[in-house]
């Protein structure tokens, strides 16, 4: 028997090059975690190792179907015609990788070759499998008549084993990256504030909501001790961010809860509830602290509102009732013979306090109607100039030390509105102007019109309203904190009712004021 040593030598060198190439490409695959580029790398190198002209890679999806994930040497428009190769693919649970094969593969190749119009005569299919889990299939095609040799198949099989590990790692990395992106989005767009601290309580993550609460941009807050960024005032409970140093008294299980005030940009404050949840590793070491911050200002305001309401009932209602009872009791004494003037003055006080009591009761009823969403309007054509004149004339009699000025243009238009409700708005605004300019002075009432709305204003030159309090003026039971507050009557419902009435008409109300220089209230109504 004679041997062709030239052919044998070529085959050995070819096998050696394939082994070296396989080692080199395996290193490249393990370093690549982007799935799409990894699949292209695998397929290109698999085809080049065995001189294949065309290649496909199909991956198994969650529903057990296969889809083409990468191709080599094929235009994208032809890929759907390779569908016959993607059905009836056996799973490794039916046998080992060595015994794995796709039934009728050569027949399917013939169908595909005719469909794409390419001279594809040879095919090899290799499973991408890890621990008996079939991830996908690699197909390599040749146009010539030379079949794939056992050595080709052995090299490709070894390559496929390495490729399967790389594909699984890339998929796991892709899933982990997608999960991280999803969690980051949840944290970033959470309505509550969220921070993640390290064991030394330095900020690793701070979301948009907490940045807005604290006024610290995320890029400036990251890496800082949390007490520099998030410092509670008057904390009720143990606040982990109150001081520096290593964490103490952090529970092994459960969470810590604390409430306190958080000062915001611009000097405003909100009340927050903070939950600190520690995370430990398997060795019991503290790794992170998750901080959830919830704005509980509304709950606190509700509690304060209840207390204020009780105070209003006990004071604003009790005072006129006491006066009425006192004067009535005095007038009916059997041992006194009152003159007509005393009786007239006493009855005037009783009437005035009864009116005051009636107004307060009506305001409370209106506030409850507004809260229930059942404030009703009786709309009709309204001459605002005439109505404002009537309201001002009444105040001229009640408070003559103020100088009242009306400033409406002659062509001021009629509006469609509830006259009694708008009278209530003007009366409340004028009452506040008089009340909070106790030394007298000018009070102006006027307005103007544009194509869509009319605007009415009431201006005074009284004590004004601090900027920090203007945002809460229209809240129920809220009264400006000033030296006049204790000297003036009122339940803090007037501006709340004004806002509700104006908005029920489709308008809006606002204030411009500077402390010590008076205030101007504006409201708009649609022209209809």
Short mmCIF file of N, CA and C in Angstrom, two decimals, residues 385-509:
data_model
loop_
_atom_site.label_atom_id
_atom_site.label_comp_id
_atom_site.label_asym_id
_atom_site.label_seq_id
_atom_site.Cartn_x
_atom_site.Cartn_y
_atom_site.Cartn_z
N UNK A 385 -69.74 95.14 36.94
CA UNK A 385 -69.53 96.52 37.40
C UNK A 385 -70.60 96.92 38.40
N UNK A 386 -71.85 96.61 38.08
CA UNK A 386 -72.95 96.94 38.99
C UNK A 386 -72.85 96.17 40.30
N UNK A 387 -72.51 94.86 40.20
CA UNK A 387 -72.39 94.05 41.41
C UNK A 387 -71.26 94.56 42.30
N UNK A 388 -70.09 94.86 41.70
CA UNK A 388 -68.96 95.36 42.48
C UNK A 388 -69.31 96.68 43.16
N UNK A 389 -70.06 97.54 42.48
CA UNK A 389 -70.47 98.82 43.06
C UNK A 389 -71.33 98.60 44.30
N UNK A 390 -72.28 97.67 44.22
CA UNK A 390 -73.14 97.38 45.37
C UNK A 390 -72.34 96.86 46.56
N UNK A 391 -71.41 95.93 46.29
CA UNK A 391 -70.62 95.36 47.38
C UNK A 391 -69.75 96.43 48.02
N UNK A 392 -69.14 97.30 47.19
CA UNK A 392 -68.29 98.36 47.71
C UNK A 392 -69.09 99.34 48.56
N UNK A 393 -70.30 99.69 48.12
CA UNK A 393 -71.12 100.62 48.90
C UNK A 393 -71.43 100.07 50.28
N UNK A 394 -71.65 98.77 50.36
CA UNK A 394 -71.91 98.17 51.68
C UNK A 394 -70.69 98.30 52.58
N UNK A 395 -69.49 98.12 52.00
CA UNK A 395 -68.27 98.23 52.80
C UNK A 395 -67.97 99.67 53.17
N UNK A 396 -68.41 100.65 52.36
CA UNK A 396 -68.20 102.05 52.72
C UNK A 396 -68.89 102.36 54.06
N UNK A 397 -70.07 101.78 54.26
CA UNK A 397 -70.82 102.01 55.49
C UNK A 397 -70.15 101.29 56.66
N UNK A 398 -69.67 100.06 56.42
CA UNK A 398 -69.09 99.25 57.49
C UNK A 398 -67.73 99.75 57.92
N UNK A 399 -66.92 100.23 56.99
CA UNK A 399 -65.55 100.64 57.31
C UNK A 399 -65.25 101.96 56.60
N UNK A 400 -65.71 103.08 57.15
CA UNK A 400 -65.56 104.37 56.48
C UNK A 400 -64.13 104.90 56.44
N UNK A 401 -63.21 104.33 57.23
CA UNK A 401 -61.85 104.87 57.23
C UNK A 401 -61.04 104.42 56.02
N UNK A 402 -61.56 103.52 55.20
CA UNK A 402 -60.89 103.12 53.96
C UNK A 402 -61.44 103.95 52.80
N UNK A 403 -60.59 104.18 51.80
CA UNK A 403 -60.99 104.91 50.62
C UNK A 403 -61.18 103.91 49.47
N UNK A 404 -62.40 103.74 49.05
CA UNK A 404 -62.74 102.72 48.04
C UNK A 404 -62.74 103.35 46.65
N UNK A 405 -62.12 102.66 45.71
CA UNK A 405 -62.03 103.15 44.34
C UNK A 405 -62.49 102.04 43.39
N UNK A 406 -63.35 102.42 42.44
CA UNK A 406 -63.81 101.49 41.41
C UNK A 406 -63.13 101.84 40.09
N UNK A 407 -62.62 100.81 39.39
CA UNK A 407 -61.85 101.06 38.17
C UNK A 407 -62.24 100.04 37.10
N UNK A 408 -63.46 100.17 36.58
CA UNK A 408 -63.93 99.32 35.49
C UNK A 408 -64.13 100.18 34.24
N UNK A 409 -63.72 99.71 33.08
CA UNK A 409 -63.97 100.48 31.85
C UNK A 409 -65.46 100.53 31.55
N UNK A 410 -65.86 101.55 30.77
CA UNK A 410 -67.28 101.72 30.48
C UNK A 410 -67.87 100.61 29.65
N UNK A 411 -67.04 99.94 28.85
CA UNK A 411 -67.56 98.85 27.99
C UNK A 411 -67.28 97.47 28.57
N UNK A 412 -67.18 97.41 29.90
CA UNK A 412 -66.90 96.12 30.54
C UNK A 412 -68.05 95.15 30.23
N UNK A 413 -67.76 93.95 29.72
CA UNK A 413 -68.83 93.07 29.22
C UNK A 413 -69.58 92.34 30.32
N UNK A 414 -70.76 91.89 29.97
CA UNK A 414 -71.53 90.99 30.83
C UNK A 414 -70.89 89.60 30.80
N UNK A 415 -71.10 88.83 31.87
CA UNK A 415 -70.61 87.45 31.90
C UNK A 415 -71.76 86.53 32.32
N UNK A 416 -71.61 85.26 32.01
CA UNK A 416 -72.57 84.24 32.45
C UNK A 416 -72.07 83.65 33.75
N UNK A 417 -72.73 84.00 34.86
CA UNK A 417 -72.23 83.58 36.17
C UNK A 417 -73.37 83.55 37.18
N UNK A 418 -73.08 82.96 38.34
CA UNK A 418 -74.01 82.92 39.47
C UNK A 418 -73.79 84.19 40.30
N UNK A 419 -74.78 85.10 40.29
CA UNK A 419 -74.60 86.41 40.92
C UNK A 419 -74.31 86.29 42.41
N UNK A 420 -75.04 85.44 43.12
CA UNK A 420 -74.85 85.34 44.57
C UNK A 420 -73.48 84.76 44.91
N UNK A 421 -73.02 83.81 44.09
CA UNK A 421 -71.70 83.23 44.36
C UNK A 421 -70.58 84.23 44.08
N UNK A 422 -70.70 85.00 43.00
CA UNK A 422 -69.67 86.00 42.69
C UNK A 422 -69.73 87.14 43.71
N UNK A 423 -70.94 87.46 44.21
CA UNK A 423 -71.04 88.43 45.30
C UNK A 423 -70.25 87.94 46.52
N UNK A 424 -70.35 86.64 46.78
CA UNK A 424 -69.62 86.06 47.92
C UNK A 424 -68.11 86.19 47.71
N UNK A 425 -67.65 85.97 46.46
CA UNK A 425 -66.22 86.11 46.17
C UNK A 425 -65.76 87.54 46.41
N UNK A 426 -66.50 88.52 45.85
CA UNK A 426 -66.12 89.93 46.03
C UNK A 426 -66.17 90.33 47.50
N UNK A 427 -67.18 89.87 48.22
CA UNK A 427 -67.31 90.21 49.64
C UNK A 427 -66.15 89.65 50.44
N UNK A 428 -65.75 88.42 50.16
CA UNK A 428 -64.62 87.83 50.87
C UNK A 428 -63.33 88.58 50.58
N UNK A 429 -63.10 88.91 49.31
CA UNK A 429 -61.85 89.60 48.94
C UNK A 429 -61.82 91.01 49.53
N UNK A 430 -62.95 91.73 49.48
CA UNK A 430 -62.99 93.06 50.08
C UNK A 430 -62.89 92.98 51.60
N UNK A 431 -63.51 91.96 52.19
CA UNK A 431 -63.39 91.79 53.63
C UNK A 431 -61.97 91.56 54.07
N UNK A 432 -61.22 90.76 53.31
CA UNK A 432 -59.81 90.55 53.64
C UNK A 432 -59.00 91.82 53.45
N UNK A 433 -59.31 92.59 52.39
CA UNK A 433 -58.58 93.84 52.14
C UNK A 433 -58.76 94.80 53.31
N UNK A 434 -59.99 94.89 53.82
CA UNK A 434 -60.27 95.77 54.96
C UNK A 434 -59.62 95.23 56.23
N UNK A 435 -59.77 93.92 56.43
CA UNK A 435 -59.28 93.28 57.66
C UNK A 435 -57.77 93.43 57.80
N UNK A 436 -57.04 93.25 56.68
CA UNK A 436 -55.58 93.24 56.75
C UNK A 436 -54.95 94.57 56.34
N UNK A 437 -55.76 95.63 56.34
CA UNK A 437 -55.21 96.99 56.28
C UNK A 437 -55.91 97.79 57.39
N UNK A 438 -55.60 97.47 58.65
CA UNK A 438 -56.35 98.01 59.79
C UNK A 438 -56.21 99.51 59.97
N UNK A 439 -55.18 100.10 59.39
CA UNK A 439 -55.00 101.54 59.53
C UNK A 439 -55.72 102.32 58.44
N UNK A 440 -56.56 101.66 57.66
CA UNK A 440 -57.26 102.32 56.58
C UNK A 440 -56.42 102.33 55.32
N UNK A 441 -56.73 103.28 54.44
CA UNK A 441 -56.00 103.37 53.19
C UNK A 441 -56.88 103.00 52.02
N UNK A 442 -56.32 103.13 50.82
CA UNK A 442 -57.11 102.85 49.62
C UNK A 442 -57.36 101.37 49.40
N UNK A 443 -58.55 101.06 48.93
CA UNK A 443 -58.91 99.71 48.48
C UNK A 443 -59.50 99.87 47.08
N UNK A 444 -58.85 99.23 46.10
CA UNK A 444 -59.27 99.39 44.71
C UNK A 444 -59.93 98.11 44.21
N UNK A 445 -61.02 98.28 43.46
CA UNK A 445 -61.71 97.17 42.82
C UNK A 445 -61.87 97.55 41.35
N UNK A 446 -61.38 96.71 40.46
CA UNK A 446 -61.47 97.02 39.04
C UNK A 446 -61.34 95.78 38.20
N UNK A 447 -61.19 95.99 36.91
CA UNK A 447 -61.05 94.85 36.01
C UNK A 447 -60.80 95.25 34.59
N UNK A 448 -60.57 94.25 33.76
CA UNK A 448 -60.41 94.45 32.32
C UNK A 448 -60.87 93.19 31.62
N UNK A 449 -60.97 93.26 30.31
CA UNK A 449 -61.48 92.12 29.53
C UNK A 449 -60.60 91.88 28.32
N UNK A 450 -60.49 90.62 27.92
CA UNK A 450 -59.87 90.27 26.65
C UNK A 450 -60.86 89.43 25.86
N UNK A 451 -60.41 88.80 24.80
CA UNK A 451 -61.33 88.07 23.94
C UNK A 451 -61.95 86.86 24.62
N UNK A 452 -61.23 86.26 25.57
CA UNK A 452 -61.72 85.02 26.18
C UNK A 452 -62.26 85.20 27.59
N UNK A 453 -61.70 86.12 28.39
CA UNK A 453 -62.02 86.20 29.81
C UNK A 453 -62.17 87.65 30.25
N UNK A 454 -62.82 87.80 31.40
CA UNK A 454 -62.75 89.06 32.13
C UNK A 454 -61.91 88.81 33.37
N UNK A 455 -61.17 89.83 33.79
CA UNK A 455 -60.34 89.72 34.98
C UNK A 455 -60.75 90.80 35.96
N UNK A 456 -60.98 90.42 37.21
CA UNK A 456 -61.36 91.34 38.28
C UNK A 456 -60.27 91.30 39.34
N UNK A 457 -59.95 92.47 39.91
CA UNK A 457 -58.93 92.50 40.97
C UNK A 457 -59.45 93.29 42.16
N UNK A 458 -58.92 92.96 43.36
CA UNK A 458 -59.16 93.70 44.59
C UNK A 458 -57.80 93.94 45.22
N UNK A 459 -57.44 95.22 45.40
CA UNK A 459 -56.10 95.57 45.86
C UNK A 459 -56.17 96.41 47.13
N UNK A 460 -55.22 96.18 48.03
CA UNK A 460 -55.12 97.00 49.25
C UNK A 460 -53.66 97.36 49.47
N UNK A 461 -53.42 98.20 50.44
CA UNK A 461 -52.06 98.60 50.82
C UNK A 461 -51.80 98.26 52.27
N UNK A 462 -52.25 97.05 52.64
CA UNK A 462 -52.14 96.61 54.02
C UNK A 462 -50.82 95.93 54.33
N UNK A 463 -50.89 94.92 55.20
CA UNK A 463 -49.66 94.30 55.72
C UNK A 463 -49.01 93.36 54.71
N UNK A 464 -49.73 92.94 53.66
CA UNK A 464 -49.16 92.04 52.67
C UNK A 464 -49.08 90.61 53.16
N UNK A 465 -48.61 89.75 52.27
CA UNK A 465 -48.57 88.32 52.55
C UNK A 465 -47.16 87.81 52.28
N UNK A 466 -46.50 87.16 53.24
CA UNK A 466 -45.15 86.62 53.00
C UNK A 466 -45.16 85.63 51.84
N UNK A 467 -44.10 85.64 51.05
CA UNK A 467 -44.02 84.76 49.87
C UNK A 467 -44.16 83.30 50.25
N UNK A 468 -43.61 82.91 51.41
CA UNK A 468 -43.64 81.50 51.81
C UNK A 468 -45.05 81.01 52.11
N UNK A 469 -45.99 81.95 52.39
CA UNK A 469 -47.34 81.55 52.77
C UNK A 469 -48.34 81.66 51.61
N UNK A 470 -47.91 82.27 50.50
CA UNK A 470 -48.87 82.51 49.42
C UNK A 470 -49.38 81.23 48.79
N UNK A 471 -48.56 80.17 48.78
CA UNK A 471 -48.98 78.92 48.17
C UNK A 471 -50.08 78.20 48.92
N UNK A 472 -50.29 78.57 50.19
CA UNK A 472 -51.29 77.86 51.00
C UNK A 472 -52.52 78.72 51.30
N UNK A 473 -52.58 79.92 50.72
CA UNK A 473 -53.66 80.85 51.03
C UNK A 473 -55.04 80.27 50.76
N UNK A 474 -55.14 79.47 49.72
CA UNK A 474 -56.46 78.98 49.29
C UNK A 474 -56.80 77.62 49.88
N UNK A 475 -56.06 77.18 50.89
CA UNK A 475 -56.37 75.92 51.57
C UNK A 475 -57.44 76.15 52.63
N UNK A 476 -58.18 75.10 52.91
CA UNK A 476 -59.19 75.19 53.95
C UNK A 476 -58.58 75.49 55.31
N UNK A 477 -59.22 76.40 56.06
CA UNK A 477 -58.87 76.75 57.44
C UNK A 477 -57.49 77.39 57.57
N UNK A 478 -56.90 77.79 56.44
CA UNK A 478 -55.57 78.39 56.54
C UNK A 478 -55.70 79.90 56.69
N UNK A 479 -54.97 80.45 57.65
CA UNK A 479 -54.93 81.90 57.85
C UNK A 479 -53.48 82.34 57.91
N UNK A 480 -53.19 83.50 57.33
CA UNK A 480 -51.83 84.01 57.31
C UNK A 480 -51.34 84.21 58.73
N UNK A 481 -50.12 83.76 58.99
CA UNK A 481 -49.53 83.88 60.32
C UNK A 481 -49.00 85.30 60.51
N UNK A 482 -49.75 86.13 61.23
CA UNK A 482 -49.32 87.51 61.44
C UNK A 482 -49.83 87.98 62.79
N UNK A 483 -49.39 89.19 63.18
CA UNK A 483 -49.84 89.74 64.46
C UNK A 483 -51.33 90.04 64.46
N UNK A 484 -51.90 90.21 63.24
CA UNK A 484 -53.33 90.49 63.14
C UNK A 484 -54.18 89.24 63.27
N UNK A 485 -53.55 88.08 63.14
CA UNK A 485 -54.33 86.84 63.09
C UNK A 485 -55.15 86.66 64.37
N UNK A 486 -54.52 86.96 65.51
CA UNK A 486 -55.22 86.75 66.77
C UNK A 486 -56.26 87.83 67.04
N UNK A 487 -56.15 88.97 66.32
CA UNK A 487 -57.06 90.09 66.58
C UNK A 487 -58.26 90.10 65.64
N UNK A 488 -58.19 89.33 64.56
CA UNK A 488 -59.26 89.36 63.56
C UNK A 488 -60.05 88.06 63.58
N UNK A 489 -61.33 88.20 63.25
CA UNK A 489 -62.19 87.04 63.21
C UNK A 489 -62.03 86.31 61.88
N UNK A 490 -62.39 85.05 61.89
CA UNK A 490 -62.35 84.29 60.65
C UNK A 490 -61.97 82.85 60.88
N UNK A 491 -62.47 81.99 60.00
CA UNK A 491 -62.20 80.55 60.12
C UNK A 491 -61.23 80.05 59.07
N UNK A 492 -60.76 80.94 58.20
CA UNK A 492 -59.85 80.49 57.15
C UNK A 492 -60.55 79.77 56.02
N UNK A 493 -61.83 80.09 55.81
CA UNK A 493 -62.59 79.44 54.74
C UNK A 493 -62.85 80.36 53.55
N UNK A 494 -62.68 81.66 53.73
CA UNK A 494 -63.08 82.61 52.70
C UNK A 494 -62.37 82.40 51.38
N UNK A 495 -61.04 82.35 51.40
CA UNK A 495 -60.30 82.20 50.15
C UNK A 495 -60.48 80.80 49.56
N UNK A 496 -60.64 79.81 50.43
CA UNK A 496 -60.92 78.46 49.93
C UNK A 496 -62.22 78.45 49.14
N UNK A 497 -63.25 79.11 49.66
CA UNK A 497 -64.53 79.18 48.96
C UNK A 497 -64.41 80.01 47.68
N UNK A 498 -63.65 81.11 47.75
CA UNK A 498 -63.45 81.93 46.54
C UNK A 498 -62.84 81.08 45.42
N UNK A 499 -61.83 80.33 45.74
CA UNK A 499 -61.16 79.50 44.73
C UNK A 499 -62.14 78.48 44.15
N UNK A 500 -62.90 77.82 45.03
CA UNK A 500 -63.84 76.80 44.55
C UNK A 500 -64.91 77.41 43.65
N UNK A 501 -65.42 78.58 44.02
CA UNK A 501 -66.48 79.22 43.23
C UNK A 501 -65.93 79.66 41.88
N UNK A 502 -64.77 80.31 41.87
CA UNK A 502 -64.19 80.78 40.61
C UNK A 502 -63.88 79.61 39.68
N UNK A 503 -63.28 78.55 40.23
CA UNK A 503 -62.95 77.40 39.39
C UNK A 503 -64.21 76.68 38.90
N UNK A 504 -65.28 76.69 39.71
CA UNK A 504 -66.54 76.09 39.25
C UNK A 504 -67.10 76.85 38.05
N UNK A 505 -66.78 78.12 37.93
CA UNK A 505 -67.19 78.92 36.77
C UNK A 505 -66.25 78.75 35.58
N UNK A 506 -65.16 78.01 35.77
CA UNK A 506 -64.19 77.83 34.70
C UNK A 506 -63.09 78.87 34.71
N UNK A 507 -62.94 79.61 35.81
CA UNK A 507 -61.90 80.63 35.91
C UNK A 507 -60.77 80.20 36.82
N UNK A 508 -59.94 81.15 37.18
CA UNK A 508 -58.85 80.88 38.12
C UNK A 508 -58.63 82.10 39.00
N UNK A 509 -57.97 81.91 40.14
CA UNK A 509 -57.74 82.98 41.10
C UNK A 509 -56.30 82.90 41.58
#
